[in-house]
CSV table of C-alpha atoms in Angstrom, one decimal:
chain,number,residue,atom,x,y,z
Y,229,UNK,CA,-14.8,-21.6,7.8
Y,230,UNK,CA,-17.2,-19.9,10.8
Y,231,UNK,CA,-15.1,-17.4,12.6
Y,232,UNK,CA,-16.8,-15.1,15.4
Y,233,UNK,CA,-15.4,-11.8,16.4
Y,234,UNK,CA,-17.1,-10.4,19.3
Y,235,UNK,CA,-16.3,-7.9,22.4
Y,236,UNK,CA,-17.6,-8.4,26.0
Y,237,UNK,CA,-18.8,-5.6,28.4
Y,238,UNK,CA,-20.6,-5.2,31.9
Y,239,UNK,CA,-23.6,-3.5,32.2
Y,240,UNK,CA,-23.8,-0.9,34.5
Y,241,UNK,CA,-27.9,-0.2,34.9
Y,242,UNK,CA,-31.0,-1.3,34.6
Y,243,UNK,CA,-31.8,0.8,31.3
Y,244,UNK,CA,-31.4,-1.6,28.7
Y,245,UNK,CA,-34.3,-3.6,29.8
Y,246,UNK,CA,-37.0,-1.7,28.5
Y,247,UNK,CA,-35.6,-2.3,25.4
Y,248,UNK,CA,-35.8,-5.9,25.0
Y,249,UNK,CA,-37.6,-9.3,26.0
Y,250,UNK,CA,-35.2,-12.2,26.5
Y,251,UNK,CA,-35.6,-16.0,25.8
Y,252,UNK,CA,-33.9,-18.4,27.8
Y,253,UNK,CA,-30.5,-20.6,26.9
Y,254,UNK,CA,-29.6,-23.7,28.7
Y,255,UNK,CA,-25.9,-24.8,27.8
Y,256,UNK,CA,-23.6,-27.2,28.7
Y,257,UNK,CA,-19.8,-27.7,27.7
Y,258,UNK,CA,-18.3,-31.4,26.1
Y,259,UNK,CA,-15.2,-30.3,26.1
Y,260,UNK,CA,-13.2,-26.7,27.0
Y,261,UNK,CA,-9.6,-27.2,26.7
Y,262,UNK,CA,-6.6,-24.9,25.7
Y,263,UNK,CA,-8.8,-22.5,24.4
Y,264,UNK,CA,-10.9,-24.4,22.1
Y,265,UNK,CA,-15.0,-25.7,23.4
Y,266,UNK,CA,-17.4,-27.7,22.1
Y,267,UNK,CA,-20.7,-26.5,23.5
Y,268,UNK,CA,-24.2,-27.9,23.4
Y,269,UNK,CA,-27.0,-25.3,23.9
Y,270,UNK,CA,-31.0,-25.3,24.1
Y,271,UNK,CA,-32.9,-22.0,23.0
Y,272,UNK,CA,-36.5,-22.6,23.0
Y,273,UNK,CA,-37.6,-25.2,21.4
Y,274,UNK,CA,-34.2,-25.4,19.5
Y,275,UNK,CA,-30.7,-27.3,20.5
Y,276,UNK,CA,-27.5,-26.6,18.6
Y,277,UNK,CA,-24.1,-28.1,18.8
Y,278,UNK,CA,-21.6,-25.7,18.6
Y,279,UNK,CA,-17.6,-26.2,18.2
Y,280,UNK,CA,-15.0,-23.4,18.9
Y,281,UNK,CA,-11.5,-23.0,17.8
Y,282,UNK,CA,-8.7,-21.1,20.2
Y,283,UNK,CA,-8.6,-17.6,19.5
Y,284,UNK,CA,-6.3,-14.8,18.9
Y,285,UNK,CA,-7.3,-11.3,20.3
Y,286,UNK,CA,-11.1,-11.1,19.4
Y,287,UNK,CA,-11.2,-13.6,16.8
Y,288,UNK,CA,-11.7,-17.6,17.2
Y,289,UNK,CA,-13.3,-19.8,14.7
Y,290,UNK,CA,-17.0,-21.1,15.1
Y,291,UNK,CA,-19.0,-23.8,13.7
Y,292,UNK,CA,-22.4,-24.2,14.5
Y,293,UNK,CA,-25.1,-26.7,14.0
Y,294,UNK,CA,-28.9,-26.9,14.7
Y,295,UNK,CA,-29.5,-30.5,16.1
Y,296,UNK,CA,-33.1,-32.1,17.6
Y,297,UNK,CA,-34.1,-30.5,20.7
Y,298,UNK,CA,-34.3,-34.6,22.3
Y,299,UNK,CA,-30.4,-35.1,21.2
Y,300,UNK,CA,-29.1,-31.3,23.1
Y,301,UNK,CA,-31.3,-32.5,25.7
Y,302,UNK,CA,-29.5,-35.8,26.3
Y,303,UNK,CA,-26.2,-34.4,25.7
Y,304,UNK,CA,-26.6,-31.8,28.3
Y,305,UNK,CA,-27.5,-34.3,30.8
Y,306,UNK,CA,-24.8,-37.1,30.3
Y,307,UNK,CA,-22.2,-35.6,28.6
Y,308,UNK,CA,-22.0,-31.9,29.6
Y,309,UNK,CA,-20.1,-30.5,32.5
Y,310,UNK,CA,-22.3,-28.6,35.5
Y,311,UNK,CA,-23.5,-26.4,36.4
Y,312,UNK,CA,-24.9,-25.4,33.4
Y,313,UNK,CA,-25.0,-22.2,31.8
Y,314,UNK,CA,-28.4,-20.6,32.1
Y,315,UNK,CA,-29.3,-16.8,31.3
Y,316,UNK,CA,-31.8,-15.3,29.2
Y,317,UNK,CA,-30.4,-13.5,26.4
Y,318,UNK,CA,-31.4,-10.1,25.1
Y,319,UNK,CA,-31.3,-9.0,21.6
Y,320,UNK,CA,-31.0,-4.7,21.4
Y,321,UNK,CA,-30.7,-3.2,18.0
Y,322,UNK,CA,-28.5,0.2,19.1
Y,323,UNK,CA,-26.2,1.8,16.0
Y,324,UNK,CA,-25.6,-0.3,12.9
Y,325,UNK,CA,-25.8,-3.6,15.3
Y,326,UNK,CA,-27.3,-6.0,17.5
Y,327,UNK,CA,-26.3,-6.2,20.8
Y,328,UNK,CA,-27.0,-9.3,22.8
Y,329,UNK,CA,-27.4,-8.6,27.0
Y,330,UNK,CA,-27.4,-11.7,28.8
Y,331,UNK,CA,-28.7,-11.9,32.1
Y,332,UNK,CA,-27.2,-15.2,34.3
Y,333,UNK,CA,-29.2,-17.3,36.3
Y,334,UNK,CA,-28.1,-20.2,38.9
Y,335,UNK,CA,-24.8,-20.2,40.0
Y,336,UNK,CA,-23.8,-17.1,37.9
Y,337,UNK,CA,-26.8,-15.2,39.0
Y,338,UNK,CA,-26.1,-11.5,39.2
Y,339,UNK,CA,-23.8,-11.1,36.3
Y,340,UNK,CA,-24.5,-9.4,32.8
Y,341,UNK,CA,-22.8,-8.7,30.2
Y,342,UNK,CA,-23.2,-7.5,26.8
Y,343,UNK,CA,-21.8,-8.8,23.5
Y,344,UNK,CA,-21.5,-7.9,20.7
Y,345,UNK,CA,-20.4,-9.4,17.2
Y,346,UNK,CA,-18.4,-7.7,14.6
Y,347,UNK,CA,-17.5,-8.1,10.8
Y,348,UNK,CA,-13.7,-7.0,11.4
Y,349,UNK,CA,-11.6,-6.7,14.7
Y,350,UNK,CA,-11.0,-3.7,14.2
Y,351,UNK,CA,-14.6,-2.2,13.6
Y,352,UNK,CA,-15.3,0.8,15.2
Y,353,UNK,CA,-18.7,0.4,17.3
Y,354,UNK,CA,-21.3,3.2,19.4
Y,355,UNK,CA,-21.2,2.1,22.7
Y,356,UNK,CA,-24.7,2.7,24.6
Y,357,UNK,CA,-24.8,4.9,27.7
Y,358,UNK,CA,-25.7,1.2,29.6
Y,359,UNK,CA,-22.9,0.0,29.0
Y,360,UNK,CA,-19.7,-0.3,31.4
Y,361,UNK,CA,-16.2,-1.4,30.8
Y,362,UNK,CA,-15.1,-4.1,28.3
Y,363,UNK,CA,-14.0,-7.4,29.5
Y,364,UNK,CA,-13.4,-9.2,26.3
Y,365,UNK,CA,-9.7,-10.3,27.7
Y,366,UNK,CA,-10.8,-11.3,30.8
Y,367,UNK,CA,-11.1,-15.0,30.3
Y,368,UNK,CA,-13.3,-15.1,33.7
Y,369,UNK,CA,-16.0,-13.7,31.8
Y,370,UNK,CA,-15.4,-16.9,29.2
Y,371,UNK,CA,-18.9,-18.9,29.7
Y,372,UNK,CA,-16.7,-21.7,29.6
Y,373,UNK,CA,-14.8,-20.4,32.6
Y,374,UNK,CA,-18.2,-19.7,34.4
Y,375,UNK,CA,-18.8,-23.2,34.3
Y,376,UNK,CA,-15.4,-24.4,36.1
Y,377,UNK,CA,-15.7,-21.0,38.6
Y,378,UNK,CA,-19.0,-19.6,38.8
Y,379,UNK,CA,-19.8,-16.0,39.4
Y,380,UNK,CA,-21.4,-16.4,42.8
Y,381,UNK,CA,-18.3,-18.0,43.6
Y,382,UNK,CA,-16.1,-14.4,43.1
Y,383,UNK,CA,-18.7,-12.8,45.6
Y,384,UNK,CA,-18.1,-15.6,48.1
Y,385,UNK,CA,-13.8,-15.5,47.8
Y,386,UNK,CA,-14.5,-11.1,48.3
Y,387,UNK,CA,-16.7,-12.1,51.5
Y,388,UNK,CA,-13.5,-14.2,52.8
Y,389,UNK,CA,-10.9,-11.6,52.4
């Protein structure tokens, strides 16, 4: 079985960049429902199908599966829920691990965050200096979530109040 354990963080500068060029994703969302998501996602010249299980804490199970570019790209555009999620992704080597910054476009433009996957919940990780505070319980910060209430959308309920 595929199980992912990963932690979520804001960035807080613009240092991180220097360190890094990013390729763009493109993914839609089949299904997100009590937790679990089936995802379809484009990187490059790539597509993948991706199935997630409901999680406990930091851990959720994860299957993944490289498809044909043509079949991701017909799945995003009749069976995938919009907007879609579009960022350019980031791949940092800092510590013992690889750190992956992405950088939202469209309707979740001006959000970052950081990820980073573990081998055990547990693991005790170097945080860069770039980095701000973790948001991995924050399901807002879910791309599935982003989907349903994009980030753009938070700046335009502050504006209101």
């Amino acid at each position: 079985m595929g199980i992912e354990i990963e932690r979520k963080f804001l960035v807080k500068d613009d240092r991180w960049r220097s360190l890094a060029t990013g390729i763009l994703y493109c993914q839609g969302y089949i299904s997100s429902e009590n937790g679990r998501t089936v995802r379809v996602r484009i990187i490059g010249n790539q597509g993948y199908l991706t199935i997630k299980g409901a999680g406990t804490s930091l851990v959720r199970s994860e299957f993944e599966y490289v498809i044909p570019v043509e079949d991701a790209e017909e799945m995003l555009q009749t069976l995938c829920d919009r907007p879609f999620i579009e960022k350019k992704r980031h791949k940092i080597s800092f510590g013992n691990l690889i750190w992956e910054v992405d950088e939202f476009l469209g309707d979740n433009q001006g959000l970052i965050i950081a990820e980073v996957e573990l081998s055990d919940p547990n693991q005790i990780i170097e945080i860069p200096d770039w980095i701000s505070e973790e948001v991995s319980h924050d399901p807002r910060y879910y791309n599935s979530n982003l989907v349903k209430n994009p980030y753009r959308q938070w700046e335009e309920t502050k504006n209101e109040v």
